[in-house]
Short mmCIF file of C-alpha atoms and ligand atoms in Angstrom, two decimals:
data_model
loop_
_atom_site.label_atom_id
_atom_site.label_comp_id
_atom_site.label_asym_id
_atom_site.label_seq_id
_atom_site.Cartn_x
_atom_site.Cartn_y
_atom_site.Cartn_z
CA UNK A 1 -2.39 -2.78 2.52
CA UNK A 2 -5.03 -1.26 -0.11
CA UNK A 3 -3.43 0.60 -1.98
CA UNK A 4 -4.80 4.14 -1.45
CA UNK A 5 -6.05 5.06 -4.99
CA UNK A 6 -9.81 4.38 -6.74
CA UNK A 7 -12.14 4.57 -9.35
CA UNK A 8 -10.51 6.27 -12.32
CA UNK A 9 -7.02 4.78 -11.35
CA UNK A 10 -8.39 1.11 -10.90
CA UNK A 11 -10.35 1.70 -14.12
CA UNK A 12 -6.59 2.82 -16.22
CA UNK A 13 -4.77 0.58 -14.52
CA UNK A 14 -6.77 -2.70 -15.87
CA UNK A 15 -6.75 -0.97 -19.15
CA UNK A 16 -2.82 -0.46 -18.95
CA UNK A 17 -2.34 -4.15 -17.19
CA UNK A 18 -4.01 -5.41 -20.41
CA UNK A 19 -1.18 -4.59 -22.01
CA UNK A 20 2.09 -6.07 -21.04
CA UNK A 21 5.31 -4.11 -21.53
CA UNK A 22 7.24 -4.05 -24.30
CA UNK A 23 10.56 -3.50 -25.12
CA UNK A 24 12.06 -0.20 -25.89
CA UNK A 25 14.65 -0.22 -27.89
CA UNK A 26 16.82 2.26 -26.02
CA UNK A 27 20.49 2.75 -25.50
CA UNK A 28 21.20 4.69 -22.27
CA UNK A 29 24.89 5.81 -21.42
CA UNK A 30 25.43 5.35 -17.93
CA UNK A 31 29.01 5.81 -16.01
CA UNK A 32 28.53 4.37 -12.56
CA UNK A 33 31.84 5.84 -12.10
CA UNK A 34 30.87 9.33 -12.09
CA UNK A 35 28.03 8.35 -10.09
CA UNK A 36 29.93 7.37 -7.60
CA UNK A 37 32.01 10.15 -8.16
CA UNK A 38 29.01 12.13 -7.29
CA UNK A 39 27.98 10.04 -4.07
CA UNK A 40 31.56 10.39 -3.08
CA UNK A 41 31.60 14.21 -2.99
CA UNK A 42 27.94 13.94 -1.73
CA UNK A 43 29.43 12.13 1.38
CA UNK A 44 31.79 14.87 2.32
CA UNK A 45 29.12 16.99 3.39
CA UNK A 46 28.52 14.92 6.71
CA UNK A 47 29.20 15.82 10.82
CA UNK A 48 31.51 12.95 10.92
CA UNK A 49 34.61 11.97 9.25
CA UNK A 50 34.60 9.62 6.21
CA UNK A 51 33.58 7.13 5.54
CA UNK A 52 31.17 7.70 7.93
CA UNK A 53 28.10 9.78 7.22
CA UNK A 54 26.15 11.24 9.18
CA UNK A 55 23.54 13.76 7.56
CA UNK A 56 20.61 14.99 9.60
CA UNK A 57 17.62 17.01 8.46
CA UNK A 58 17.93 20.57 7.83
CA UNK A 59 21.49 20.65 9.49
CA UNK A 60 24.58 22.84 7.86
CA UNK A 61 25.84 19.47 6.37
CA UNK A 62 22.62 18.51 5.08
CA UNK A 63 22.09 22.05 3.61
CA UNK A 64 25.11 21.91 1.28
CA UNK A 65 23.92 18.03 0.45
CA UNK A 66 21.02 19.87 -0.79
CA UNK A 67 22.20 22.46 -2.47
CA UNK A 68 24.82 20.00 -4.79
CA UNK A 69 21.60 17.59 -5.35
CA UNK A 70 19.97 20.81 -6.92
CA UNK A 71 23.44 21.66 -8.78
CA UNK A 72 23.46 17.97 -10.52
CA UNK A 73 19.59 18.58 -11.30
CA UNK A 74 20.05 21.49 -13.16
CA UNK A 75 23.25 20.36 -14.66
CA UNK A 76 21.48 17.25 -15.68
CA UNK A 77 18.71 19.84 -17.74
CA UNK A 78 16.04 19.06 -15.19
CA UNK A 79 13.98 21.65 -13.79
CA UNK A 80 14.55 22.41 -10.37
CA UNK A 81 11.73 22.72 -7.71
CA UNK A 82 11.00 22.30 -3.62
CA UNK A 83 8.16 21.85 -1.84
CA UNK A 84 7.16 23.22 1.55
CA UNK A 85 8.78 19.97 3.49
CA UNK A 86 11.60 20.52 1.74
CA UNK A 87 11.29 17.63 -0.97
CA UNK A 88 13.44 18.65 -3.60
CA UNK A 89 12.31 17.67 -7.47
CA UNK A 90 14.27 17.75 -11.11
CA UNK A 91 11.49 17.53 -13.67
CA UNK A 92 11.95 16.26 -17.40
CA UNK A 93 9.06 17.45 -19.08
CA UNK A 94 6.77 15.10 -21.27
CA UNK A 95 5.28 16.19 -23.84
CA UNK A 96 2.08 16.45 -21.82
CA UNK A 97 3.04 19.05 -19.72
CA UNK A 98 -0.34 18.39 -17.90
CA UNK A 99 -0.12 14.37 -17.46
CA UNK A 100 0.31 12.86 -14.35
CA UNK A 101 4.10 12.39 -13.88
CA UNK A 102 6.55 9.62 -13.77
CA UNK A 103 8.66 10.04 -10.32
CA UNK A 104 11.14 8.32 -8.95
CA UNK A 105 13.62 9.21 -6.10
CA UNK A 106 14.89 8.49 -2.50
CA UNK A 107 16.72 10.10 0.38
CA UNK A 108 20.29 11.92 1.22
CA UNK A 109 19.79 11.95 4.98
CA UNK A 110 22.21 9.71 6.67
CA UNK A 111 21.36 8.10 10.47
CA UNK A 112 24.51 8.71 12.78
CA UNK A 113 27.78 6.75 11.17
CA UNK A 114 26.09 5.41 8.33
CA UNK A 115 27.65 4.88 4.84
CA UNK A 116 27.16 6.80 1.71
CA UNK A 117 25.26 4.80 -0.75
CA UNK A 118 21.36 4.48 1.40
CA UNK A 119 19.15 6.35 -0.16
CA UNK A 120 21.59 8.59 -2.35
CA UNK A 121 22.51 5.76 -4.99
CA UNK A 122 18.18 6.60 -5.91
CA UNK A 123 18.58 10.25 -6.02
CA UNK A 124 21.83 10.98 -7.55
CA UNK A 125 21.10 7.20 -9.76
CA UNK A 126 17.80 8.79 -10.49
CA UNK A 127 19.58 12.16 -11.92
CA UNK A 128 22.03 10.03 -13.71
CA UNK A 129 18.59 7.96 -15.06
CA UNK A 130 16.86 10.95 -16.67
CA UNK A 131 20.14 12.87 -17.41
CA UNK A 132 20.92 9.80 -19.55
CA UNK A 133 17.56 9.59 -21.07
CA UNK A 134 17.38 13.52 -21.93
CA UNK A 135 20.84 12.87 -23.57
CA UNK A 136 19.68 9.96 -25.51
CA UNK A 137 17.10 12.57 -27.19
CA UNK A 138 14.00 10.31 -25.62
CA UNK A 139 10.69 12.61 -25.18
CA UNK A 140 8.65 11.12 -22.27
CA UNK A 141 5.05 11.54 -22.68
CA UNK A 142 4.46 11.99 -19.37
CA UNK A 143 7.10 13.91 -17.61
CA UNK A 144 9.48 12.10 -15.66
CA UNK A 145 10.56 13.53 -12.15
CA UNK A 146 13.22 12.75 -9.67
CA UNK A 147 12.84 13.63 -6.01
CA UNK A 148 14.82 14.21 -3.09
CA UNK A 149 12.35 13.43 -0.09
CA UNK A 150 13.09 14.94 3.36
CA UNK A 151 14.19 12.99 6.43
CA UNK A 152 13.31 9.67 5.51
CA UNK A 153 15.37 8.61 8.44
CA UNK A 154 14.03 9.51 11.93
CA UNK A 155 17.12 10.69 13.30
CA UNK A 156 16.17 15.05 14.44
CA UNK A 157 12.67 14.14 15.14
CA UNK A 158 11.83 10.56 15.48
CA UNK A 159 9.87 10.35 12.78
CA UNK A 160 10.68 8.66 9.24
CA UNK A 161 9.85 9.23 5.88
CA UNK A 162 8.61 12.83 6.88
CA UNK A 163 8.70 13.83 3.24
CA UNK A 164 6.51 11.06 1.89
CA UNK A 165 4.56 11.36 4.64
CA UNK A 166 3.27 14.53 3.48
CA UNK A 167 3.19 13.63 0.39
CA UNK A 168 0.65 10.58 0.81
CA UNK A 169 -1.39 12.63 3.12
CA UNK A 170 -0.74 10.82 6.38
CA UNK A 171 0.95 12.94 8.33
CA UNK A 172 -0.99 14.95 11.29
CA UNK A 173 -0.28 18.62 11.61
CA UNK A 174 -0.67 18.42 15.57
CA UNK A 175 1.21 14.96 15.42
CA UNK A 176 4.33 16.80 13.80
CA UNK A 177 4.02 19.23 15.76
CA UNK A 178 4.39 16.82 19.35
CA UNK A 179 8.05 15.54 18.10
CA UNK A 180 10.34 18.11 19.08
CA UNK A 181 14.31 17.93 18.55
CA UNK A 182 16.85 17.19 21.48
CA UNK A 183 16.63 21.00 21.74
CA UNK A 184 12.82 21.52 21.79
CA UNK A 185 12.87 22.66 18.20
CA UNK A 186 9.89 22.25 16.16
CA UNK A 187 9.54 20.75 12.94
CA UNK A 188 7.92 23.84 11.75
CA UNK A 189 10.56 25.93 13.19
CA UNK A 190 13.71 23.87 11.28
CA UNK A 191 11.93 23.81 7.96
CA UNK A 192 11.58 27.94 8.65
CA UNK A 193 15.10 28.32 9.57
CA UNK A 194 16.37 25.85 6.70
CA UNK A 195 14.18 28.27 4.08
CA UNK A 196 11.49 25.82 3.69
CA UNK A 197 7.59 25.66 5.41
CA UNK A 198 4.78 27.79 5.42
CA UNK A 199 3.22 29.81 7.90
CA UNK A 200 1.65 26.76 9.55
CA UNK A 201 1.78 23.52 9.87
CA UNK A 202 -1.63 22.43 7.75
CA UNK A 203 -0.20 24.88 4.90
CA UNK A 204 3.37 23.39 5.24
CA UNK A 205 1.47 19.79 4.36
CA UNK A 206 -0.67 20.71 2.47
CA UNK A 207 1.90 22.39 0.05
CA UNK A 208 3.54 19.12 -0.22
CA UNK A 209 0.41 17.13 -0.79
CA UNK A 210 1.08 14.65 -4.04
CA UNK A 211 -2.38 12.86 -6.04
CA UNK A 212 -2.73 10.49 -8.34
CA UNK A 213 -3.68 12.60 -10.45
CA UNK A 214 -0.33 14.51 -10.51
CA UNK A 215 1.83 11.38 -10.02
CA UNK A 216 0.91 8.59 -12.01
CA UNK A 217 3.83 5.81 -11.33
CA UNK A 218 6.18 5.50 -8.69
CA UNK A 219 9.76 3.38 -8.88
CA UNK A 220 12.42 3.66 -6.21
CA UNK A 221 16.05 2.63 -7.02
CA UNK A 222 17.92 1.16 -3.76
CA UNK A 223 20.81 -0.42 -2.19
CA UNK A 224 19.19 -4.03 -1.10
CA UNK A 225 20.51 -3.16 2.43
CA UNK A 226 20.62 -7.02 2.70
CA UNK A 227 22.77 -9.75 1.46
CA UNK A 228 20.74 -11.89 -0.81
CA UNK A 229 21.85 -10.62 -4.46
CA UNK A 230 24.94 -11.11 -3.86
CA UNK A 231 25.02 -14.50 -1.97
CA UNK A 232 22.90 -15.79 -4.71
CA UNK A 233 25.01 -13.44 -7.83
CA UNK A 234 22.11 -11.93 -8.78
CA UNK A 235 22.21 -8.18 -10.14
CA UNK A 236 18.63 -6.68 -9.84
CA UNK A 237 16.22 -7.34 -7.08
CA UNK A 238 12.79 -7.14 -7.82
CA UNK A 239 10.72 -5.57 -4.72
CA UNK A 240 7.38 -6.94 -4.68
CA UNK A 241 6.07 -5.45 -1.24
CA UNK A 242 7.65 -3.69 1.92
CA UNK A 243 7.59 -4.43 5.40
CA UNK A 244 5.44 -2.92 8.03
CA UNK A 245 7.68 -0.62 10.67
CA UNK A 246 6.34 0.61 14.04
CA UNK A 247 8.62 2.69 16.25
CA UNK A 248 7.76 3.00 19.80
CA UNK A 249 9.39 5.45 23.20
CA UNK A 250 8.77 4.56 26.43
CA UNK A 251 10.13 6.12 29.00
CA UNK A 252 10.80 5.23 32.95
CA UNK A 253 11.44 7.27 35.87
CA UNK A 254 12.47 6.72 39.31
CA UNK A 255 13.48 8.88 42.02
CA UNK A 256 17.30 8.21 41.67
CA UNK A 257 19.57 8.77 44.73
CA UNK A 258 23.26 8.32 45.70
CA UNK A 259 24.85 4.86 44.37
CA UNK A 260 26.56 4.75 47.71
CA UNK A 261 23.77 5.89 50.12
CA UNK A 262 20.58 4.00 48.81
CA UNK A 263 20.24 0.95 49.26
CA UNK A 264 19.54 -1.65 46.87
CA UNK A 265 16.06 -2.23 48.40
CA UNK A 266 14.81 1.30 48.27
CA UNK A 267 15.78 1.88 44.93
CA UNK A 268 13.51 1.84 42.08
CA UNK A 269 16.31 2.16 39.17
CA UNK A 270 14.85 3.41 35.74
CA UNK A 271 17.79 1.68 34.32
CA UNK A 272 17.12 -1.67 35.19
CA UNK A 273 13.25 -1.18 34.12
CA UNK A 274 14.53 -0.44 30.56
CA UNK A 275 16.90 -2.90 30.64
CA UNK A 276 14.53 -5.83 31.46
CA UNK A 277 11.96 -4.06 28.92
CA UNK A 278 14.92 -4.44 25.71
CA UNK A 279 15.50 -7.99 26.65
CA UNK A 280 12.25 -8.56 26.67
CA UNK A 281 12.08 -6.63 22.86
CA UNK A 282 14.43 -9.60 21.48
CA UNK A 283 11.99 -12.63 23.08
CA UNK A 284 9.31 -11.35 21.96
CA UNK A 285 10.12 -10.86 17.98
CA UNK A 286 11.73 -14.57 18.78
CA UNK A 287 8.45 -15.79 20.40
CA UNK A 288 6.71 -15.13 17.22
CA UNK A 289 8.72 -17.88 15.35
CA UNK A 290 8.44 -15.81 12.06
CA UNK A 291 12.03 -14.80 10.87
CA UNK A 292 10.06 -11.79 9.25
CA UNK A 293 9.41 -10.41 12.88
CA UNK A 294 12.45 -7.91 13.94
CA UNK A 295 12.66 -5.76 16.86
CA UNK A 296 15.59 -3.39 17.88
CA UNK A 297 16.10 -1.18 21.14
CA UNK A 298 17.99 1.13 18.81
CA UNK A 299 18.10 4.22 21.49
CA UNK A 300 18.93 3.99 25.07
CA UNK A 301 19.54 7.40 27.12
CA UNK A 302 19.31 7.32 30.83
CA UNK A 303 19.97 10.33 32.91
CA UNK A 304 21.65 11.50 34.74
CA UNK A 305 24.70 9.57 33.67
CA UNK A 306 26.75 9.45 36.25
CA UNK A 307 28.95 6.30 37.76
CA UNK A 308 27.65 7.59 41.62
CA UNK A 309 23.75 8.48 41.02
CA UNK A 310 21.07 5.62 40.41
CA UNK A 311 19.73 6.05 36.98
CA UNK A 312 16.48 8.55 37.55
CA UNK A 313 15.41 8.78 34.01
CA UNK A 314 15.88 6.00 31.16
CA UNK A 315 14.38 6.45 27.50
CA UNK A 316 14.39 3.80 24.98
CA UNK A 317 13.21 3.91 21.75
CA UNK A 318 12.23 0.79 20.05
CA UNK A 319 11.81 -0.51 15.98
CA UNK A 320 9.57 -3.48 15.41
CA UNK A 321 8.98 -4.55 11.77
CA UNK A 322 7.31 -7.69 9.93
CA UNK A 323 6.17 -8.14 6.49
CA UNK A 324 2.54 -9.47 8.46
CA UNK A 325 1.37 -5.76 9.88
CA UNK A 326 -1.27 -7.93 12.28
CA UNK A 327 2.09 -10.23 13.56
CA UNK A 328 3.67 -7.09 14.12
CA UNK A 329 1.01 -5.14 15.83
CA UNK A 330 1.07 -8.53 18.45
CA UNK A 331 5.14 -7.51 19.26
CA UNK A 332 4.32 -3.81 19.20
CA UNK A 333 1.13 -4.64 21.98
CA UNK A 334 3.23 -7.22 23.62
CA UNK A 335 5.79 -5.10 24.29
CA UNK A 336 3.17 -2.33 25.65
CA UNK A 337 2.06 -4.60 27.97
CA UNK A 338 5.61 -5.83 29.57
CA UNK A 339 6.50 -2.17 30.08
CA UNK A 340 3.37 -1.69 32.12
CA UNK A 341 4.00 -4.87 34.34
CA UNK A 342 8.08 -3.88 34.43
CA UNK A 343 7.17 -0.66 36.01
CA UNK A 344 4.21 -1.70 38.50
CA UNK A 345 6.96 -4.23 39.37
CA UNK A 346 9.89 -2.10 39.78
CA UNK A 347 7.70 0.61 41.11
CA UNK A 348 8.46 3.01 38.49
CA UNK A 349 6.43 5.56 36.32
CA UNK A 350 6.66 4.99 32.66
CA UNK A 351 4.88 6.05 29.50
CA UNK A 352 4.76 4.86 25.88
CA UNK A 353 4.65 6.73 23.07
CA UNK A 354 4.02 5.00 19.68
CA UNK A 355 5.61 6.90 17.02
CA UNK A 356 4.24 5.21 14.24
CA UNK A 357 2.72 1.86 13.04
CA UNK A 358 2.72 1.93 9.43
CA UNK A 359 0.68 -0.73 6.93
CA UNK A 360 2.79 -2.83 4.77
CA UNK A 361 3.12 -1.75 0.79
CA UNK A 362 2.68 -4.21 -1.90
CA UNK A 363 4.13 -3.20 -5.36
CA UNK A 364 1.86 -2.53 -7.86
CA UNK A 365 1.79 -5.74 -10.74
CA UNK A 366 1.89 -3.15 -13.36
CA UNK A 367 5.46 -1.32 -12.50
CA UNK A 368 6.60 -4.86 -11.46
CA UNK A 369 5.91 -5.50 -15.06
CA UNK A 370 7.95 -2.48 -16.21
CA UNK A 371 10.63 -3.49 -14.04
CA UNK A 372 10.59 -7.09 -15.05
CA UNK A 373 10.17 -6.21 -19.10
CA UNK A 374 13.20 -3.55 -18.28
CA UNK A 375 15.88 -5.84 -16.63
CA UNK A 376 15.04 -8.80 -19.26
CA UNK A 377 15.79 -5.90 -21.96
CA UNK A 378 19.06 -5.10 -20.60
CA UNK A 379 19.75 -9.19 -20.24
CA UNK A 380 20.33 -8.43 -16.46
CA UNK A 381 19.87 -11.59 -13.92
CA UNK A 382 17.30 -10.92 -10.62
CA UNK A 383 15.18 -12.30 -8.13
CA UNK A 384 12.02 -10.95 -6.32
CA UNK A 385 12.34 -10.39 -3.09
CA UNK A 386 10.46 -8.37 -0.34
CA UNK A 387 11.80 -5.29 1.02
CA UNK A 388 12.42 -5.48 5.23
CA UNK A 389 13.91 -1.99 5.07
CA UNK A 390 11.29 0.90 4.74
CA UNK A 391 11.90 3.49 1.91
CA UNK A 392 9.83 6.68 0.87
CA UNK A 393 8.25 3.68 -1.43
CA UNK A 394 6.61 2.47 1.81
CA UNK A 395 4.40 6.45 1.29
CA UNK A 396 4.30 6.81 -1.99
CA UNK A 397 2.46 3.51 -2.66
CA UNK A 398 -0.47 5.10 -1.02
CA UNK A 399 -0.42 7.89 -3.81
CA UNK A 400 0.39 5.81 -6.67
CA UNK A 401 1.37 2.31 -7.97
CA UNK A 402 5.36 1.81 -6.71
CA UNK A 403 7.28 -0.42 -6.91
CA UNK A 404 11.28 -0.81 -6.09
CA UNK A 405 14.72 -1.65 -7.50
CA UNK A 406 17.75 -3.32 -5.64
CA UNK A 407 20.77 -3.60 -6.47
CA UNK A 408 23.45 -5.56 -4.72
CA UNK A 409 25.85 -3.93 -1.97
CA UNK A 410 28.70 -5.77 -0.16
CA UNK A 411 27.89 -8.70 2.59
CA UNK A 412 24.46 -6.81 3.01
CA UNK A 413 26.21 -4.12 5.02
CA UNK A 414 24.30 -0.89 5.11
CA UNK A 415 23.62 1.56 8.21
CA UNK A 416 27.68 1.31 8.91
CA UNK A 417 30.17 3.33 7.15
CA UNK A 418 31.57 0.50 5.28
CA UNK A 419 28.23 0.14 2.84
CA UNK A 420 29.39 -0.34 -0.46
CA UNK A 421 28.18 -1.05 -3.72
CA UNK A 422 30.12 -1.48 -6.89
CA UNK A 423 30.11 1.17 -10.18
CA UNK A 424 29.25 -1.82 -12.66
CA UNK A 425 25.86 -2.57 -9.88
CA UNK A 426 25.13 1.46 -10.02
CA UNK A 427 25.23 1.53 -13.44
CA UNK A 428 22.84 -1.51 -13.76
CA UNK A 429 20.45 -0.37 -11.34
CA UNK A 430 20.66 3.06 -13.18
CA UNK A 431 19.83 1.89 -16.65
CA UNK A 432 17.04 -0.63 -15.04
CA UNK A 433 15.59 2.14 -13.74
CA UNK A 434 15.58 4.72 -17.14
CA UNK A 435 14.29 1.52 -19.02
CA UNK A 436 11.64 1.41 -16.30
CA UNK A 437 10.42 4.75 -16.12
CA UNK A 438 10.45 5.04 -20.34
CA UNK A 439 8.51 2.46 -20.38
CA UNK A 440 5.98 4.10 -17.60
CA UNK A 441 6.16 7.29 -19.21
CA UNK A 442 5.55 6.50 -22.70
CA UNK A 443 8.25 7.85 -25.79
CA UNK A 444 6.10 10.57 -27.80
CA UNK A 445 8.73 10.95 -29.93
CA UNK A 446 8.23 6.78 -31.25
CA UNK A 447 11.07 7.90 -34.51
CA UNK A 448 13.29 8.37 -31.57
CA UNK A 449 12.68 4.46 -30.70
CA UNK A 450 14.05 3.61 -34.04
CA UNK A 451 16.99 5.67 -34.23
CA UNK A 452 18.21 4.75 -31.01
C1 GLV B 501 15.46 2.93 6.80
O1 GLV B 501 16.53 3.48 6.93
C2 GLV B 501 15.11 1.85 7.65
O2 GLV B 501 15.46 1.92 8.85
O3 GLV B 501 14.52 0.87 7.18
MN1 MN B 502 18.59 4.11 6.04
MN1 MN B 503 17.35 4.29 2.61
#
């Protein structure tokens, strides 16, 4: 994609790509241990036992997560603020109070029995990054900011990246509004009842609405959720663009009827529709003969679940990604098209309801540079590599130029409670990232550079 900024950001960004990063001579004091000290008591706040975590949006569990991520803040002497979606920021302030900040950031929600380093090792690494460069005395010019977006994961409401979403502009108040909780609960009505929102929806986005003129860099630490750095033993990943995700639901319904009474030939068995549509979700990523094409039927519920009634209702939801956005807008409308012909076939009513079909990010060549001049500082070894997760980064590239940091974690694992990465790969990522965002932000205080 385009990146969505113009004019007076294409015009500072040449200016600023003219000049190739240098290196700062800082020396950060990072403790991945007490990182993952923090992550660790971060996890305990989750609806199922440890290791798992599982951390949905605006729940009790994700509450107190929320709560100790503003307790670390504030500890770390950042300012504390939130936003009407419930994006949570810890501000360093520059010495331009008024320049467009530095941000970094990521997520603490956790999908059903995940682990406990997605997402959090960039928000509680991110604390850790500007703790450790308030502590080394270094006075950004710009101030540097870390954020805790809301629901990047789609678990309450089917849609990800809610937070970033609002913050890049692209989320629909009537849209957010449609995707209602297993309950029937709005959005609106969660963020009320968690102490966030406004009186509407438009103010509720609008309040979290992020320019490039208040956010001038973006960099996201992650876990690389895959297994490349550490197959190949290298410590930093370099993220130079992010795949395109689309998420669809469709949904089939038959009349149902008594397993024993109706006959296989009058039956018309949502089930089976759904189960010859998810088959058909594997050939057709396959069929493209890309290994960048993915799709998942992540979601099955049929109703109403018993071993004596024919399945009446069956839901599916469905995750299709692809670093080519066209290739993967040719699954997402192939996969359209089989549901129609399943259920004309199987004589069932169905509907499909696309969730979202995002553009692909590229990283921005200047922060690339940052991140590049900041791992050669520290004498780390990395690769580039493209990102086939979605992050927050995946939104906030449409604000401002991103870019992302991986670090390894074990066999690639993540999305499974045993995701794990090690202190020593924290701490890197953590003082790749501080190096990063110095750079970004500028040191007013240049003495500082020499004393350090
Ligand atoms: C984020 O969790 C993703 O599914 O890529
Ligand atoms: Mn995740
Ligand atoms: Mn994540």
């Amino acid at each position: 994609m385009t990146l969505g900024y113009r004019g007076r950001a294409a015009w500072s960004l040449l200016l600023l790509t003219l000049a190739a990063p240098t290196a700062s001579p800082l020396k950060l004091a990072v403790d991945g241990q007490t990182v993952v000290d923090q992550l660790t008591k971060l996890a305990t706040f989750t609806d199922d036992p440890n290791p798992a975590v599982t951390r949905i949006l605006f729940t009790e569990n994700d509450m107190k997560a929320r709560s100790y991520i503003k307790q670390l803040m504030a500890e770390a002497g950042l300012k504390v603020r939130e936003d009407t979606m419930g994006n949570i920021f810890g501000v360093l302030p520059g010495a331009n109070p008024n320049a467009a900040a530095v941000g970094t950031g990521s997520h603490c929600d956790a999908i059903p029995l995940a682990g406990m380093y997605d997402g959090t090792v960039g928000v509680i690494g991110g604390i850790a990054a500007l703790g450790a460069l308030r502590k080394a005395n270094f006075l950004p010019a710009r101030p540097l900011e870390v954020v805790m977006f809301t629901s990047e994961e789609p678990t309450r409401f089917g849609l990800s990246c809610s937070g970033s979403r609002a913050m890049a502009g692209v989320l629909d108040a009537e849209y957010l509004d449609s995707r209602r909780d297993e309950n029937g609960t709005s959005y609106l009505e969660a963020a009320a009842a968690a102490g966030y929102g406004a009186g509407s929806y438009e103010d509720m986005l609008k309040g979290a609405r992020r320019t490039f003129s208040d956010l001038s860099y973006f960099v996201e630490l992650h876990i690389e959720q895959g297994p490349l750095l550490e197959q190949q033993g290298q410590q930093i990943g370099v993220v130079t663009a992010i795949a395109a995700p689309a998420a669809l639901r469709v949904s089939f319904s038959g009349d149902g009827g008594h397993a024993g009474a109706q006959l296989m030939a009058w039956r018309n068995d949502a089930s089976l529709a759904a189960a010859e549509l998810a088959l058909f979700v594997e050939r057709a990523a396959l069929g493209t003969g890309s290994p960048d094409a993915v799709a998942t039927t992540g979601f099955w519920d049929i109703s109403p679940k018993a071993v004596n009634s024919v399945p009446r209702e069956a839901v599916l939801e469905i995750d299709v990604r692809d670093i080519d956005g066209g290739r993967r807008d040719g699954v997402v409308a192939a996969i359209t098209a089989e549901a129609a012909s399943i259920a004309e076939r199987r004589k069932v009513r169905h509907t499909v309801d696309l969730i979202n079909r995002d553009p692909p990010a590229t990283s921005s060549p200047f922060v690339l540079q940052a991140v590049r001049a900041a791992v050669s500082e520290l004498g780390y070894s990395s690769r580039e590599m493209v990102s086939r997760a979605y992050h927050d980064s995946l939104f906030m590239a449409q604000v401002a130029p991103t870019a992302m940091i991986f670090i390894p974690c074990r066999n690639g694992w993540s999305h499974r409670p045993d995701e794990f990465a090690s202190p020593e790969d924290i701490a890197r990522g953590v003082k790749v990232l501080a190096h990063t965002m110095a750079f970004l932000a500028g040191n007013a205080r240049a003495e500082d550079r020499q004393e350090l």
